[in-house]
Structures are given as structure tokens and as C-alpha cells.
Amino acid sequence: MVYKCRLPDGNISLGQENLIFRARTLNRDLATWLTLYLYSLYGGYANHDLIEEKLNQLPFEFGNMMKLIFGERAAEGYITMFSNYITILENLFHAQLSGDTNASNEYIKQLYENVDQVSAYLAQINPFWQESIWKTLLISFNDMILENYRQNIDIFDRLLSQSSVIGDYFSEGIYNYLIYSSKSISSSTI
């Protein structure tokens, strides 16, 4: 028997469905590229610069997707915070590699301050996202990233699973936002 996947009567387009799916997979991309970045940094791989370049493109990929949903201004704010996040992580990993405990501790502090900012920001731009849930998800993700630098495969599996949970929450919020927006537009035009 073949089942047809149907969304509830939300009146979203195929393009919007694809956008929601991409929102989910971007979080998995982040987990993957961060792990590759760590392995290349600690393993001294020759392609480290290419991996770093790909990692630094992710905020713009997220931003371009968010621009379509929440507008230019919201996307720019997110790109800035996400770019800061990547920079903090890169600095943290270099500090850890060089054994600079004081710098590592400062970057870890900045990392969790970034979580607070991003969580508040995302809850502000979408009423279907809660700041407390974002904090829980992002703190868990960061904790796994900090464990992952030891190149533990089990932690990478957990990190990918957590990125799926984050992606699901991210996508669900976008879906609800799109449904609510289309219903508001339909109601206001009647």
C-alpha cells in the first residue's frame, strides 16, 4: 500500500515545504562541518582551510533561508549572531589546541552568552519558538561540541542526533509561522 504524505490544511506551497526541509538539514550540516573542522584542526589535515571556509558559509546559508521567511532585517541579525558563534568556536578550538586555559575559558563564556542572545532573538522573531527551549537545545549542542573535540565517534553520533532535534524544532517553528502567516493573510482579505 502506498501512503501519500499530506500536510494539514495549511496551504503552504511545495517551495515552502522544501524550505522547511532545508531548515532541518542545515542544522545537520552544522554538526558535520564543525566535526570535520575539529578533526582537520587537531589532525593537521591539508584541507583545513577549505573546511573552515565551508563552516563560515553556513551563517549565510541560514540567513538566506531566514530572509525568505522573516525578512532581511531578521536574517541579518541572525547572520551576525551565527557568524559570531562560528568565530567563537574557531577561537576556542585554537586556544584548546595551544593549551591556553584562560583563553579557552573566556571563549566558553562567550559561547554561552551567544546562546542566550540567539535564543532570545529567535523567540523574538517567531512566536512559535520559545527562548527556554532554544537555550536547552543549544546548550546541549554546545556541550557535545566541547566533548567532540576529543574526536569521540559516540559523541559525533549524539551530536548528529541533537542536530536533528534542533532541526525539527527549527522546522516546526517555520512551518507554524508560515501556516499562521497564510491564515492571517487569508482572514484579513475576506
PDB file of N, CA and C in Angstrom, residues 4 9 16 30 34-35 40-41 43 52-53 63 66 71 80 82-83 88 115 126 135 137 154 157 169-170 179 186-187:
ATOM      1  N   LYS A   4       0.228   8.563   0.862  1.00  0.00           N
ATOM      2  CA  LYS A   4       0.581   9.894   0.395  1.00  0.00           C
ATOM      3  C   LYS A   4       0.753  10.775   1.619  1.00  0.00           C
ATOM      4  N   ASP A   9      -4.353  21.030   6.397  1.00  0.00           N
ATOM      5  CA  ASP A   9      -4.792  22.114   5.532  1.00  0.00           C
ATOM      6  C   ASP A   9      -4.117  23.414   5.908  1.00  0.00           C
ATOM      7  N   GLN A  16       7.678  26.173  -0.062  1.00  0.00           N
ATOM      8  CA  GLN A  16       7.763  26.377   1.384  1.00  0.00           C
ATOM      9  C   GLN A  16       8.065  25.064   2.101  1.00  0.00           C
ATOM     10  N   LEU A  30      25.667  21.833  10.030  1.00  0.00           N
ATOM     11  CA  LEU A  30      26.482  22.497  11.051  1.00  0.00           C
ATOM     12  C   LEU A  30      27.234  21.466  11.888  1.00  0.00           C
ATOM     13  N   LEU A  34      31.305  21.234  11.668  1.00  0.00           N
ATOM     14  CA  LEU A  34      32.050  21.512  12.906  1.00  0.00           C
ATOM     15  C   LEU A  34      32.940  20.326  13.277  1.00  0.00           C
ATOM     16  N   THR A  35      32.402  19.133  13.141  1.00  0.00           N
ATOM     17  CA  THR A  35      33.189  17.936  13.466  1.00  0.00           C
ATOM     18  C   THR A  35      34.361  17.785  12.497  1.00  0.00           C
ATOM     19  N   SER A  40      40.089  18.197  11.301  1.00  0.00           N
ATOM     20  CA  SER A  40      41.142  18.756  10.453  1.00  0.00           C
ATOM     21  C   SER A  40      42.112  19.604  11.269  1.00  0.00           C
ATOM     22  N   LEU A  41      41.594  20.322  12.254  1.00  0.00           N
ATOM     23  CA  LEU A  41      42.445  21.168  13.094  1.00  0.00           C
ATOM     24  C   LEU A  41      43.363  20.312  13.965  1.00  0.00           C
ATOM     25  N   GLY A  43      43.943  17.078  13.640  1.00  0.00           N
ATOM     26  CA  GLY A  43      44.688  16.079  12.883  1.00  0.00           C
ATOM     27  C   GLY A  43      45.679  16.674  11.907  1.00  0.00           C
ATOM     28  N   GLU A  52      37.193  25.128   6.840  1.00  0.00           N
ATOM     29  CA  GLU A  52      36.908  26.365   7.563  1.00  0.00           C
ATOM     30  C   GLU A  52      36.054  27.308   6.706  1.00  0.00           C
ATOM     31  N   GLU A  53      36.358  27.386   5.427  1.00  0.00           N
ATOM     32  CA  GLU A  53      35.577  28.229   4.514  1.00  0.00           C
ATOM     33  C   GLU A  53      34.127  27.757   4.448  1.00  0.00           C
ATOM     34  N   GLY A  63      20.956  32.413   6.883  1.00  0.00           N
ATOM     35  CA  GLY A  63      20.420  33.758   6.711  1.00  0.00           C
ATOM     36  C   GLY A  63      19.592  33.897   5.443  1.00  0.00           C
ATOM     37  N   MET A  66      16.332  32.262   6.103  1.00  0.00           N
ATOM     38  CA  MET A  66      15.517  33.044   7.036  1.00  0.00           C
ATOM     39  C   MET A  66      14.996  34.324   6.381  1.00  0.00           C
ATOM     40  N   GLY A  71      12.224  37.986   6.646  1.00  0.00           N
ATOM     41  CA  GLY A  71      12.638  39.268   6.105  1.00  0.00           C
ATOM     42  C   GLY A  71      14.122  39.541   6.278  1.00  0.00           C
ATOM     43  N   THR A  80      24.658  37.709  11.813  1.00  0.00           N
ATOM     44  CA  THR A  80      25.678  38.297  12.689  1.00  0.00           C
ATOM     45  C   THR A  80      25.922  37.412  13.909  1.00  0.00           C
ATOM     46  N   PHE A  82      25.156  34.209  14.337  1.00  0.00           N
ATOM     47  CA  PHE A  82      25.648  32.896  13.947  1.00  0.00           C
ATOM     48  C   PHE A  82      27.114  32.981  13.519  1.00  0.00           C
ATOM     49  N   SER A  83      27.485  34.038  12.817  1.00  0.00           N
ATOM     50  CA  SER A  83      28.891  34.232  12.443  1.00  0.00           C
ATOM     51  C   SER A  83      29.759  34.397  13.686  1.00  0.00           C
ATOM     52  N   ILE A  88      33.693  32.334  17.587  1.00  0.00           N
ATOM     53  CA  ILE A  88      33.995  31.959  18.976  1.00  0.00           C
ATOM     54  C   ILE A  88      34.470  30.515  19.038  1.00  0.00           C
ATOM     55  N   VAL A 115      24.599  31.834  23.130  1.00  0.00           N
ATOM     56  CA  VAL A 115      23.392  31.007  23.226  1.00  0.00           C
ATOM     57  C   VAL A 115      22.234  31.844  23.770  1.00  0.00           C
ATOM     58  N   ASN A 126       9.931  34.789  16.004  1.00  0.00           N
ATOM     59  CA  ASN A 126       8.920  33.784  15.685  1.00  0.00           C
ATOM     60  C   ASN A 126       8.158  33.408  16.955  1.00  0.00           C
ATOM     61  N   LYS A 135      17.361  27.646  24.405  1.00  0.00           N
ATOM     62  CA  LYS A 135      18.524  27.575  25.311  1.00  0.00           C
ATOM     63  C   LYS A 135      18.889  26.131  25.614  1.00  0.00           C
ATOM     64  N   LEU A 137      18.209  23.399  23.891  1.00  0.00           N
ATOM     65  CA  LEU A 137      18.726  22.723  22.692  1.00  0.00           C
ATOM     66  C   LEU A 137      20.146  23.161  22.360  1.00  0.00           C
ATOM     67  N   ASP A 154      31.294   8.254  19.339  1.00  0.00           N
ATOM     68  CA  ASP A 154      29.994   8.180  20.018  1.00  0.00           C
ATOM     69  C   ASP A 154      29.404   9.567  20.214  1.00  0.00           C
ATOM     70  N   ASP A 157      27.902  10.818  16.975  1.00  0.00           N
ATOM     71  CA  ASP A 157      26.559  10.275  16.762  1.00  0.00           C
ATOM     72  C   ASP A 157      25.521  11.037  17.578  1.00  0.00           C
ATOM     73  N   TYR A 169      12.847  21.211  15.637  1.00  0.00           N
ATOM     74  CA  TYR A 169      12.232  22.353  16.333  1.00  0.00           C
ATOM     75  C   TYR A 169      12.263  23.597  15.450  1.00  0.00           C
ATOM     76  N   PHE A 170      13.397  23.817  14.795  1.00  0.00           N
ATOM     77  CA  PHE A 170      13.565  24.942  13.875  1.00  0.00           C
ATOM     78  C   PHE A 170      12.517  24.861  12.761  1.00  0.00           C
ATOM     79  N   ILE A 179       2.148  28.781   8.309  1.00  0.00           N
ATOM     80  CA  ILE A 179       0.717  28.471   8.378  1.00  0.00           C
ATOM     81  C   ILE A 179      -0.029  29.655   8.990  1.00  0.00           C
ATOM     82  N   SER A 186      -5.137  35.337   4.701  1.00  0.00           N
ATOM     83  CA  SER A 186      -6.431  34.923   4.162  1.00  0.00           C
ATOM     84  C   SER A 186      -7.577  35.553   4.928  1.00  0.00           C
ATOM     85  N   SER A 187      -7.481  35.603   6.263  1.00  0.00           N
ATOM     86  CA  SER A 187      -8.533  36.185   7.101  1.00  0.00           C
ATOM     87  C   SER A 187      -8.665  37.679   6.865  1.00  0.00           C
TER      88      SER A 187
END
